[in-house]
Coordinates of C-alpha atoms in Angstrom, one line a residue:
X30 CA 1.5 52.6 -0.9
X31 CA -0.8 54.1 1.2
X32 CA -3.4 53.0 3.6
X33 CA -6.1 52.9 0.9
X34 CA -4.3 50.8 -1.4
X35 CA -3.2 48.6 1.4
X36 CA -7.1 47.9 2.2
X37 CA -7.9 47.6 -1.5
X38 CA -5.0 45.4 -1.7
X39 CA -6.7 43.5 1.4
X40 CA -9.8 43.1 -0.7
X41 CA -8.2 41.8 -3.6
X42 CA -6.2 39.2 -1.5
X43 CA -10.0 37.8 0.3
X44 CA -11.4 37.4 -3.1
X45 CA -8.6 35.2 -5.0
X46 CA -8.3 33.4 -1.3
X47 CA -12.5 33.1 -1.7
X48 CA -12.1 31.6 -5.4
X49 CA -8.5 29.7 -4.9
X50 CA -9.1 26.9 -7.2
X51 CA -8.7 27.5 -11.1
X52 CA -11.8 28.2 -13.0
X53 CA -11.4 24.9 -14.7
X54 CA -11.3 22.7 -11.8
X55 CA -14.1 24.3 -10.5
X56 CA -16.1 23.4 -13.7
X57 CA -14.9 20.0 -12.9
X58 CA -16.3 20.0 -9.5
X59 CA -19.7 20.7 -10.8
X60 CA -19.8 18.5 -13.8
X61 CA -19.3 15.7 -10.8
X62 CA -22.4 17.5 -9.0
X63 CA -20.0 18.5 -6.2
X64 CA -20.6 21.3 -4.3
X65 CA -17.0 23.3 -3.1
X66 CA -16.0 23.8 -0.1
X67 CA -17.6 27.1 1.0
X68 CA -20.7 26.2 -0.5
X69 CA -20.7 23.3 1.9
X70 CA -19.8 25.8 4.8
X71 CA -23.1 27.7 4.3
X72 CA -25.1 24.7 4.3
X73 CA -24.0 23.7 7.8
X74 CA -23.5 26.6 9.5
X75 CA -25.9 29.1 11.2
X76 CA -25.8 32.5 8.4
X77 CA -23.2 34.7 9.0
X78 CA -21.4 32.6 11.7
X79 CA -18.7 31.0 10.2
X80 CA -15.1 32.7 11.4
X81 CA -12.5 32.1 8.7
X82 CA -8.9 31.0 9.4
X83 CA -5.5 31.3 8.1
X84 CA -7.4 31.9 4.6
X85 CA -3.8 33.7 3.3
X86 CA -1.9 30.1 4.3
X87 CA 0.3 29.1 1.5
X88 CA 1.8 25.7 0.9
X89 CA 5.4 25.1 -0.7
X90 CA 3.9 24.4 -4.3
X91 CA 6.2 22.6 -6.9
X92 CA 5.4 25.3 -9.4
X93 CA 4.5 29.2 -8.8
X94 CA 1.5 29.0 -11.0
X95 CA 0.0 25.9 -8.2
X96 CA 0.1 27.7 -5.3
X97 CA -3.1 29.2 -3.3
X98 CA -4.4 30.9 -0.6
X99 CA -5.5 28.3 1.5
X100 CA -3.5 25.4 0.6
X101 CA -6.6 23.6 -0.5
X102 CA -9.1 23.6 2.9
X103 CA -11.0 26.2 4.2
X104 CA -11.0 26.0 8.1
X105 CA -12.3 28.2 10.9
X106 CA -15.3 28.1 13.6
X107 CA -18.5 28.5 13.2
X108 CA -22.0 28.2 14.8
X109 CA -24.9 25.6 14.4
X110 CA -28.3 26.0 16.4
X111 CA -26.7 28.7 18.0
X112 CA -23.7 26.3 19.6
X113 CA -20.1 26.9 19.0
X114 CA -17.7 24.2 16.3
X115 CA -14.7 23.9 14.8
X116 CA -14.9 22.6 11.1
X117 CA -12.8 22.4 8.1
X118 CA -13.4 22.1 4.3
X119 CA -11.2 20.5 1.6
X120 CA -10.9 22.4 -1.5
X121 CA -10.9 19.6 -4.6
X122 CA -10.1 22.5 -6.9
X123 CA -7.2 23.1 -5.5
X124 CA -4.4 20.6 -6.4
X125 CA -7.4 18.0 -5.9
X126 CA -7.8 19.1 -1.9
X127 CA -4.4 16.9 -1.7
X128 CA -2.5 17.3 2.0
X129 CA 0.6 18.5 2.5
X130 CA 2.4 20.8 5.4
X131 CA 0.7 23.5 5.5
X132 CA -2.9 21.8 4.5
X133 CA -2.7 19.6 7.4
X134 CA -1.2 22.5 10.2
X135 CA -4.4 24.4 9.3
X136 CA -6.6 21.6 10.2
X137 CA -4.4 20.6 12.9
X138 CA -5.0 24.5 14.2
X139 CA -8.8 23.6 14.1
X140 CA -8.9 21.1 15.8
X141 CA -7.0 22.5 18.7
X142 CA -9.0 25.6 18.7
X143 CA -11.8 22.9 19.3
X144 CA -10.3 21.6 22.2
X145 CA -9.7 24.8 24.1
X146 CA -13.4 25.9 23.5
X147 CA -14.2 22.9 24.4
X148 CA -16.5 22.1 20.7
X149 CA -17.2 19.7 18.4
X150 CA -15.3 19.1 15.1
X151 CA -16.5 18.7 11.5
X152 CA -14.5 17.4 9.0
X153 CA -15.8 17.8 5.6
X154 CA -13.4 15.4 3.5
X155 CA -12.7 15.6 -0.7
X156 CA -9.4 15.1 -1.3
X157 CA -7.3 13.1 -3.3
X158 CA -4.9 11.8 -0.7
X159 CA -1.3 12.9 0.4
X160 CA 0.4 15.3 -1.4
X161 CA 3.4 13.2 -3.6
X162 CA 5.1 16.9 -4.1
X163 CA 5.5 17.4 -0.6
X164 CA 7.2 13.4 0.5
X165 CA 7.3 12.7 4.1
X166 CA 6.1 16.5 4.9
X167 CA 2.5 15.5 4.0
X168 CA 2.7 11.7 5.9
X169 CA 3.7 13.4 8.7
X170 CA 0.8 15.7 8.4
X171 CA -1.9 12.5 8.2
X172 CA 0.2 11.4 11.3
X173 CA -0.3 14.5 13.4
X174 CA -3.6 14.8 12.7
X175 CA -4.1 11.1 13.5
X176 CA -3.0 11.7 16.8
X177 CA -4.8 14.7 17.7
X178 CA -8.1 12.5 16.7
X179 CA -7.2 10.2 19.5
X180 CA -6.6 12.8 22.0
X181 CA -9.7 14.2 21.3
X182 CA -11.4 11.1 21.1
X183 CA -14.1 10.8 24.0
X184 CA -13.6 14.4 24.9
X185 CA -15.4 16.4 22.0
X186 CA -17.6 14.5 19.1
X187 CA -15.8 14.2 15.7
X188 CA -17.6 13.8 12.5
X189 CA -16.7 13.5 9.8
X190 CA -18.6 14.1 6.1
X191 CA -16.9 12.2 3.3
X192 CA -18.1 14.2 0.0
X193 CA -15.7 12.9 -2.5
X194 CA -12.3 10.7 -2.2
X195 CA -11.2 10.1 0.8
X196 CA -8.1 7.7 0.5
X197 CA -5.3 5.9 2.2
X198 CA -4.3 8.3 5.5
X199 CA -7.3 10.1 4.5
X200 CA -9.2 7.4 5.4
X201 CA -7.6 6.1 8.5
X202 CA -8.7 9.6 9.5
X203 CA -12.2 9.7 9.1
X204 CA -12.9 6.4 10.7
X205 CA -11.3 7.9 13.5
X206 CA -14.8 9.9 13.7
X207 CA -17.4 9.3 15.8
X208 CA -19.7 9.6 13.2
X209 CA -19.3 8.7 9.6
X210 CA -21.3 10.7 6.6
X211 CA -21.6 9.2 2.9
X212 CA -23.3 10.1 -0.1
X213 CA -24.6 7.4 -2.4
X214 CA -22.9 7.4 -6.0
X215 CA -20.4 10.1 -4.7
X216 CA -17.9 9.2 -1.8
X217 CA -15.7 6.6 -1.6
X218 CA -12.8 5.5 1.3
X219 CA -10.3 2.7 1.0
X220 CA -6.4 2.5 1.8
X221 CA -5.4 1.9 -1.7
X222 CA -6.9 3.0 -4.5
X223 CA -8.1 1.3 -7.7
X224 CA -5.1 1.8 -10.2
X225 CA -2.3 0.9 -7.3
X226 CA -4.1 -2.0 -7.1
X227 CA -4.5 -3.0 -10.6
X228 CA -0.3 -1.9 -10.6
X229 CA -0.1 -4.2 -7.2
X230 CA -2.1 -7.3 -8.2
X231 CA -3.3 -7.1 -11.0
X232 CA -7.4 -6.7 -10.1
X233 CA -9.2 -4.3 -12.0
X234 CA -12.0 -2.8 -9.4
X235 CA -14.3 0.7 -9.7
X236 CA -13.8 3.3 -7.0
X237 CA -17.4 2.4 -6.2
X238 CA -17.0 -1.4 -5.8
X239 CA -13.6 -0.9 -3.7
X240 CA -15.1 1.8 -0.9
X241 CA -18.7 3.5 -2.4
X242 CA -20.6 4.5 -0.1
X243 CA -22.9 1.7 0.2
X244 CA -20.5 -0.9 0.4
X245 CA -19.1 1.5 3.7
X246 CA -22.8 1.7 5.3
X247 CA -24.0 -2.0 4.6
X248 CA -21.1 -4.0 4.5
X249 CA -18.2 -2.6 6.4
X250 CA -19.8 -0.2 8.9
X251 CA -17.0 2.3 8.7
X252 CA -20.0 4.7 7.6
X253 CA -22.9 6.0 9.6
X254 CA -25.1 7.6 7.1
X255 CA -25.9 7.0 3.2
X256 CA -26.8 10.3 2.0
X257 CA -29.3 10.5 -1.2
X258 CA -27.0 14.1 -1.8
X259 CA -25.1 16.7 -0.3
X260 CA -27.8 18.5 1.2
X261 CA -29.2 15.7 2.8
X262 CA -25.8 14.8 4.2
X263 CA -25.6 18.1 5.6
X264 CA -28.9 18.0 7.2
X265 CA -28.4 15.0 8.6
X266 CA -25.2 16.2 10.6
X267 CA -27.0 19.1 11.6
X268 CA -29.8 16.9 13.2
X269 CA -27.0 14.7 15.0
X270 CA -25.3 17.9 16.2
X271 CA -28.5 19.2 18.0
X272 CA -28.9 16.1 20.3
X273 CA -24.9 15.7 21.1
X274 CA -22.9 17.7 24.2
X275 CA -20.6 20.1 23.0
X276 CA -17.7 18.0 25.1
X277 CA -17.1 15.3 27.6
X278 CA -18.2 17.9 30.7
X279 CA -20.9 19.4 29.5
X280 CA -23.8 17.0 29.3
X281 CA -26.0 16.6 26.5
X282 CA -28.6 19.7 25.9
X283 CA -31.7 20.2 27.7
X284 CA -34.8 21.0 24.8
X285 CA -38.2 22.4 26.5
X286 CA -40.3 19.0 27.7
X287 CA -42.9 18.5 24.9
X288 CA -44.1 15.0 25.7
X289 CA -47.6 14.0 27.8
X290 CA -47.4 13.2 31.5
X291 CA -50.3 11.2 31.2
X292 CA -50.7 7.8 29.2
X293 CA -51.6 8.4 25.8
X294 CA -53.6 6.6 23.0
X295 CA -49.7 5.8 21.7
X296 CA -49.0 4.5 25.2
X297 CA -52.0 2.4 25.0
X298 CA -51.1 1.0 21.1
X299 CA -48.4 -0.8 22.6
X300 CA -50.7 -3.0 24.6
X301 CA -50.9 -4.9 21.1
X302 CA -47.3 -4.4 19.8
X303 CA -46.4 -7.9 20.6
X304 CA -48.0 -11.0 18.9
X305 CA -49.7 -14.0 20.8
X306 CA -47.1 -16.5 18.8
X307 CA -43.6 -16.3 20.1
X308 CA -41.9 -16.9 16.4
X309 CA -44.3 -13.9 15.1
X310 CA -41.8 -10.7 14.8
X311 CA -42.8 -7.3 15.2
X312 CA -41.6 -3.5 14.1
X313 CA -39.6 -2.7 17.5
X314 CA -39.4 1.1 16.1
X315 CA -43.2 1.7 16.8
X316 CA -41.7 1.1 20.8
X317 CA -38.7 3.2 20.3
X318 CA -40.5 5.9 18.7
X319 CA -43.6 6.2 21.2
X320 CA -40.6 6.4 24.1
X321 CA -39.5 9.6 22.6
X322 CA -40.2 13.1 22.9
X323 CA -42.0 14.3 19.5
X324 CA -41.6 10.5 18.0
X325 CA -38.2 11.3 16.6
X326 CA -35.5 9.1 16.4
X327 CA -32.2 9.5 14.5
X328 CA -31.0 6.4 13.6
X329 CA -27.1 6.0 13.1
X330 CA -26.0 3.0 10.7
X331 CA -29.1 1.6 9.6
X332 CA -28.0 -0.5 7.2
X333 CA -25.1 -2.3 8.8
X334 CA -25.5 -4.4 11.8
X335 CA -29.5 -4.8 11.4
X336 CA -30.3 -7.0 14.5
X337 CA -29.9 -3.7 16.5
X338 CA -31.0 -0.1 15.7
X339 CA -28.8 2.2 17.8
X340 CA -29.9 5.7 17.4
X341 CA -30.8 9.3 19.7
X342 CA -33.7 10.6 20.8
X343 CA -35.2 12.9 23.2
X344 CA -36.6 11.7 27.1
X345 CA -38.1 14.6 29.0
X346 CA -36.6 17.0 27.0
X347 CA -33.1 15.7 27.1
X348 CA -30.9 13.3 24.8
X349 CA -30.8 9.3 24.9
X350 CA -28.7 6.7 23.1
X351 CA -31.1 4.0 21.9
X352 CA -30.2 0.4 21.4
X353 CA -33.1 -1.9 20.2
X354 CA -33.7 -5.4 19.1
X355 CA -35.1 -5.6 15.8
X356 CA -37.3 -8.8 15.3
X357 CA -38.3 -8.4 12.1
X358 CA -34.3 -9.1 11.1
X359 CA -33.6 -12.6 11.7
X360 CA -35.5 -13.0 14.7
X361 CA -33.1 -10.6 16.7
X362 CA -30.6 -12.9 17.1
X363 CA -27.3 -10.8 17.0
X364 CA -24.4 -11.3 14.9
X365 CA -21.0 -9.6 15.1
X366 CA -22.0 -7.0 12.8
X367 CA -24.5 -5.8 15.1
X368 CA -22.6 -6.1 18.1
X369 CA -19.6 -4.0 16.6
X370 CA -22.1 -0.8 15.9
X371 CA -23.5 -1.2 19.2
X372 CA -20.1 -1.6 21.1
X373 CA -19.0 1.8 19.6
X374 CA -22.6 3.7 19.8
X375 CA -22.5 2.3 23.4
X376 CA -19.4 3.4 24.6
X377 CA -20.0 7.0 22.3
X378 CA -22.7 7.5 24.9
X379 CA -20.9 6.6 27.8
X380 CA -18.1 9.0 26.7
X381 CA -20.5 12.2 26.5
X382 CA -22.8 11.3 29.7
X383 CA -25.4 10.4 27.2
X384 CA -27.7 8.1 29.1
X385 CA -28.7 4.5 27.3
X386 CA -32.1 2.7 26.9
X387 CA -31.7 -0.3 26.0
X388 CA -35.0 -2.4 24.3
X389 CA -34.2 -6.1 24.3
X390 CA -35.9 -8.9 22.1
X391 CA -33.4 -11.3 21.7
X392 CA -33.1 -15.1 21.1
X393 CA -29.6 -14.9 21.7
X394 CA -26.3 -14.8 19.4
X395 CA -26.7 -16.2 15.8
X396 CA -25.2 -19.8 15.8
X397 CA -23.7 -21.4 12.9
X398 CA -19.8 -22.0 11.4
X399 CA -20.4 -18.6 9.4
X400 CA -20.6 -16.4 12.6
X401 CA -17.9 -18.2 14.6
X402 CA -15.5 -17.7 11.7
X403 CA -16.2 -14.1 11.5
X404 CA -15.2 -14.2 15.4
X405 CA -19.2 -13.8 17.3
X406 CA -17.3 -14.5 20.2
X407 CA -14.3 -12.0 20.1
X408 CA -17.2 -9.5 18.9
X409 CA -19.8 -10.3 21.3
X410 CA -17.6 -9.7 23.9
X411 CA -17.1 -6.1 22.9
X412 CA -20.9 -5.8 23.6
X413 CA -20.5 -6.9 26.9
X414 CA -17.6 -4.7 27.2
X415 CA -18.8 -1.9 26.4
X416 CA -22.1 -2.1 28.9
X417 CA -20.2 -3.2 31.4
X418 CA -17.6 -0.4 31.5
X419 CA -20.2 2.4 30.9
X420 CA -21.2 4.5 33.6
X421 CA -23.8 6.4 32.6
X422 CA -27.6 6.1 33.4
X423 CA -28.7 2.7 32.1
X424 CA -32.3 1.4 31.9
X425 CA -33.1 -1.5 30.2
X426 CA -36.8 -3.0 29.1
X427 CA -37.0 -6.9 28.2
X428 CA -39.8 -6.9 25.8
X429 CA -40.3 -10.5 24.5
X430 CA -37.4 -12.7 24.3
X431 CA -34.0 -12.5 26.7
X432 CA -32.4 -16.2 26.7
X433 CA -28.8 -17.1 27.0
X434 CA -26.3 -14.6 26.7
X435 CA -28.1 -12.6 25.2
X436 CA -29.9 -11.8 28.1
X437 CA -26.7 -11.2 29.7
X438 CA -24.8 -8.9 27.0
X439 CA -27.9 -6.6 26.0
X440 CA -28.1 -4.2 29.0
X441 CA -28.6 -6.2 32.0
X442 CA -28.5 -6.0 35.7
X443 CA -25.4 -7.7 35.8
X444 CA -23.4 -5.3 33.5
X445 CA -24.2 -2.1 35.6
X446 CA -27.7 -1.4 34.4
X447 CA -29.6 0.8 36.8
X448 CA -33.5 0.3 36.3
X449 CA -34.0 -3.1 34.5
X450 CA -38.1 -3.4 33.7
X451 CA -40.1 -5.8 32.2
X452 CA -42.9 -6.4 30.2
X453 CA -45.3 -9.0 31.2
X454 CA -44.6 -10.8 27.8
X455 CA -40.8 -11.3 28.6
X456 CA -39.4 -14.6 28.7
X457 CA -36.5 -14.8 30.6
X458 CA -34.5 -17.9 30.1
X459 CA -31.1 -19.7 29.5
X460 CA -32.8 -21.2 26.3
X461 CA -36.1 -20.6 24.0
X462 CA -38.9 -23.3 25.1
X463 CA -37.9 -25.7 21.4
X464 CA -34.5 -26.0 22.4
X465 CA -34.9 -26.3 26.2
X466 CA -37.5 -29.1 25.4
X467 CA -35.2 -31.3 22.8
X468 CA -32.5 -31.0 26.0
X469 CA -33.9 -31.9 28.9
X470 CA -36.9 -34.1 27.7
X471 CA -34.5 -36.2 25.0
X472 CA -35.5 -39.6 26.1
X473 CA -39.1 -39.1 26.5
X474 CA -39.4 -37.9 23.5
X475 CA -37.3 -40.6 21.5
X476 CA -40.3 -42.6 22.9
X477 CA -43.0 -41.0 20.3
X478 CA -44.3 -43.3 18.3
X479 CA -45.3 -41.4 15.3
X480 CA -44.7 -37.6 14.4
X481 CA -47.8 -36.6 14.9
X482 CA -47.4 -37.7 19.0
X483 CA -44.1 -36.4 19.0
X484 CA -45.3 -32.3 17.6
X485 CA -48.3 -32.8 20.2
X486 CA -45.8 -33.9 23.1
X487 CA -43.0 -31.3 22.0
X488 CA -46.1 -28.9 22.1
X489 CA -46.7 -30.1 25.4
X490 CA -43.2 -29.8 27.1
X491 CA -42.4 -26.4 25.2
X492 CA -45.4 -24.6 26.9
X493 CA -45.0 -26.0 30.4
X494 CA -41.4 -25.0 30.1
X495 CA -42.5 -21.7 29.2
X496 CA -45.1 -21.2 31.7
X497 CA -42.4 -22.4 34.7
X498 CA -39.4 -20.5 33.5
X499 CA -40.1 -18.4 30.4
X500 CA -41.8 -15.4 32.2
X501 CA -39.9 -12.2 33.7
X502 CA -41.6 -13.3 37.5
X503 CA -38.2 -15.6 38.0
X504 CA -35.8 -12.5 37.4
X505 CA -38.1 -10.3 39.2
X506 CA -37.9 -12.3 42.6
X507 CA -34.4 -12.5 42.3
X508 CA -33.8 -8.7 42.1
X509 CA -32.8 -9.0 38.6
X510 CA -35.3 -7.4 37.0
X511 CA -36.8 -4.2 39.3
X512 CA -40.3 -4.3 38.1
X513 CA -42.9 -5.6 36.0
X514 CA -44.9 -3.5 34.0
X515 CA -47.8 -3.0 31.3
X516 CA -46.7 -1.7 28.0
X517 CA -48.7 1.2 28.3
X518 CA -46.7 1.9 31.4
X519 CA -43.5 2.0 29.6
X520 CA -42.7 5.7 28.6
X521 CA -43.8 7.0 31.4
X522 CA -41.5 4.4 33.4
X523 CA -38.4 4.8 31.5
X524 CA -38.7 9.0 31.5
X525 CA -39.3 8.8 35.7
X526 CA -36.2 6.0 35.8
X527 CA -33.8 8.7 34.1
X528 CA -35.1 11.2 35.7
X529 CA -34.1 10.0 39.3
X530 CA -30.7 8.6 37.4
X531 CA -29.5 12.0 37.0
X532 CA -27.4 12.2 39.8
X533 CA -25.6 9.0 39.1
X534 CA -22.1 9.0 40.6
X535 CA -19.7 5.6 39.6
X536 CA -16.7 5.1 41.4
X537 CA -13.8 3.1 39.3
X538 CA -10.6 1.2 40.1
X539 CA -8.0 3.4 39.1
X540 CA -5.8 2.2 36.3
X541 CA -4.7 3.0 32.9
X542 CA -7.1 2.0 30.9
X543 CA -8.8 -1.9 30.1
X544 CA -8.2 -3.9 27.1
X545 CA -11.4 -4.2 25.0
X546 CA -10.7 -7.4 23.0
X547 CA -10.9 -5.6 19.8

């Protein structure tokens, strides 16, 4: 053979590795408006950018006429904005993207390739779980890569885009993420699927009622993102990738400063963002967004945890983790869902030096047999946690309401926060006013004689409690709270707070590690 024929031999090779899967299971994949794996590629990557590995890798099939160049995932490095990351692509046409040996070394290759560069990782999942043909070959696969997750976790972001099945070890993997990706009416994760179950137990469930993806982003929170389609899942983790650091030591980017240096007509808006009544609820987002660079905020898990929006933005040009009350759901109050998604986005930002604002409107923790069932207080306590362990830049702004613990969990003084500010309308307070009232003025008001005296009297009580301890002056002349300011003050507060936080040094006992309580 000689050289020519090797290279046209070459060429052959590329283009039945490019087009592994069989023509029929490709028709498959599009029937179930699935896009394949490359496809995919080119919608994340920069053009032209993606590096292709180990595309010759073949897997011990059962049968000749199974096997494929690439073993079902396509996996290499590529570029995104311009910035270097590691990604890999199941192949569903390819004995269903199932794992097995090889499958799962190539993915383990990319992901160590990521940690010497020092990138993130993207996993695009579609696959229809371990590989039966292979036995314990492909468990140990799911294993391996399990592990290399946990190395990596905290040193490089992991994300991960769930674009079809995504079962069993599968699925223990992608939760492992950072970040979570779904698309409505498409995905689905669960540890075991629909017919082992109806084998098991004897329950006959759909795919989508067992792990769609809306029962993953409102229910569960093991999803970040519903997607409308592909494309928009895509987009979205190209968005997310442009605000995160490339690892642990290299600090988020730095975009060109875009925002005003003076106080704006936005800045001024916010003078009447918060009602005269106290029960009266508010859109916290207008505040989030006028803090931002551009008015952009990415919000991550929107639809889980609602009591908090956790989310990035940009501050004078460079990247911040957002956590904000949201009165318009229940008040505020928080509830372990929302303190779970704000534990993890917390200490995500902690682990990339991505520094926190923290917007509080809270009445405190949502009371009632429901919430202590579902363990508010084993949850709530990973809030605290979290805040309290982080070392990053912290500044925190108390915009209405900051009573009980709540005060105390949501970014305050006491958990390490480093600028704690104020708005004149904060009420600061072991108890709302109604509450504190029916405690400490029980007897007095047994005494009302009709219920019209006893509203006028509770009236009464409520807003001399409030005007006595219900205001942010009490924290402020205790040091708790570093300064009072105007509304229209804020954003340009918060941006000179981080800026003089960027030198932040934390010294730590040395140990191990803690023990969240998880």
């Amino acid at each position: 053979m000689t050289t020519s024929d090797r290279i046209l031999d070459l060429y052959a090779r590329r283009r039945q590795a490019q087009q592994s899967g069989s023509d029929r299971a490709a028709q498959r994949q599009r029937l179930a408006g699935k896009l394949t794996a490359r496809q995919r590629i080119d919608l994340l990557v920069d053009k032209g950018s993606f590096f292709e590995m180990d595309d010759f890798a073949l897997g011990p099939a059962v049968e000749e006429k199974d096997a494929a160049y690439g073993d079902g995932v396509v996996a290499g490095a590529a570029r995104v904005h311009g910035r270097q990351l590691c990604l890999f692509a199941q192949d569903a046409t390819v004995l269903g993207g199932s794992l097995g040996l090889i499958h799962g070394r190539k993915i383990l290759k990319a992901m160590e390739l990521a940690e010497r560069i020092g990138c993130p990782i993207v996993a695009m999942n579609d696959s229809a779980g371990a590989r039966i043909q292979e036995g314990v070959d492909a468990l140990a696969a799911y294993a391996d890569i399990g592990l290399a997750m946990i190395r990596l976790s905290g040193v490089l972001p992991q994300i991960s885009l769930n674009l079809g099945s995504c079962a069993g070890g599968a699925a223990y993997g992608a939760v492992l993420a950072d970040f979570v990706v779904m698309v409505d009416g498409l995905s689905h994760m669960f540890v075991t699927g629909p017919e082992v179950i109806e084998a098991a137990l004897g329950q006959r469930v759909t795919r989508e009622e067992l792990g769609g993806a809306r029962l993953c982003c409102e229910h569960t929170g093991t999803a970040h993102y519903l997607a409308e389609d592909e494309p928009d899942a895509i987009d979205w983790v190209r968005t997310l990738l442009a605000y995160l650091p490339s690892n642990n030591n290299e600090g988020p980017p730095e975009y060109t400063r875009s925002a005003s240096p003076r106080v704006t007509d936005a800045d001024r808006a916010l003078d009447q963002l918060v009602p005269t009544s106290p029960s009266d609820a508010y859109d916290m987002e207008v505040l989030v967004k006028t803090l931002l660079d551009d008015r952009d905020f990415l919000e991550v898990g929107e639809l889980f945890g609602r009591a908090l929006m956790v989310g990035f933005g940009l501050v004078d040009g460079g990247t911040v983790g957002m956590v904000a009350s949201r009165p318009i759901h229940g008040g505020g109050a928080l509830d372990g869902d929302a303190c779970d998604k704000a534990a993890r986005f917390v200490r995500f930002c902690d682990a990339m030096d991505i520094p926190i604002v923290t917007l509080a409107d809270i009445p405190g923790f949502m009371p009632g047999v429901e919430q202590e069932r579902a363990a508010i207080l084993t949850r709530g306590a990973k809030l605290l946690y979290a805040y309290g362990e982080a070392t990053v830049p912290m500044v925190t702004v108390i915009v209405r309401k900051a009573y009980g613990g709540g005060y105390a969990v949501l970014g305050s003084k006491h958990l390490g926060a480093d600028v704690n500010l104020a708005w004149p309308t904060a009420e600061i307070a072991t108890m709302g006013p109604d509450a504190a009232v029916q405690v400490l003025h029980r007897r007095e008001l047994a005494e009302a004689t009709d219920l019209g005296e006893l509203a006028l009297r509770t009236s009464e009580l409520a807003e001399a409690y409030r005007a006595k301890l219900g205001t942010p002056y009490a924290a402020a002349a205790r040091g708790y709270i570093d300064k009072v300011i105007a509304p229209h003050e804020t954003r340009l507060t918060v941006t000179a707070a981080l800026r003089m936080l960027r030198s932040k040094r934390v010294d730590r006992p040395n140990k191990k590690h803690g023990n969240i309580p998880l």
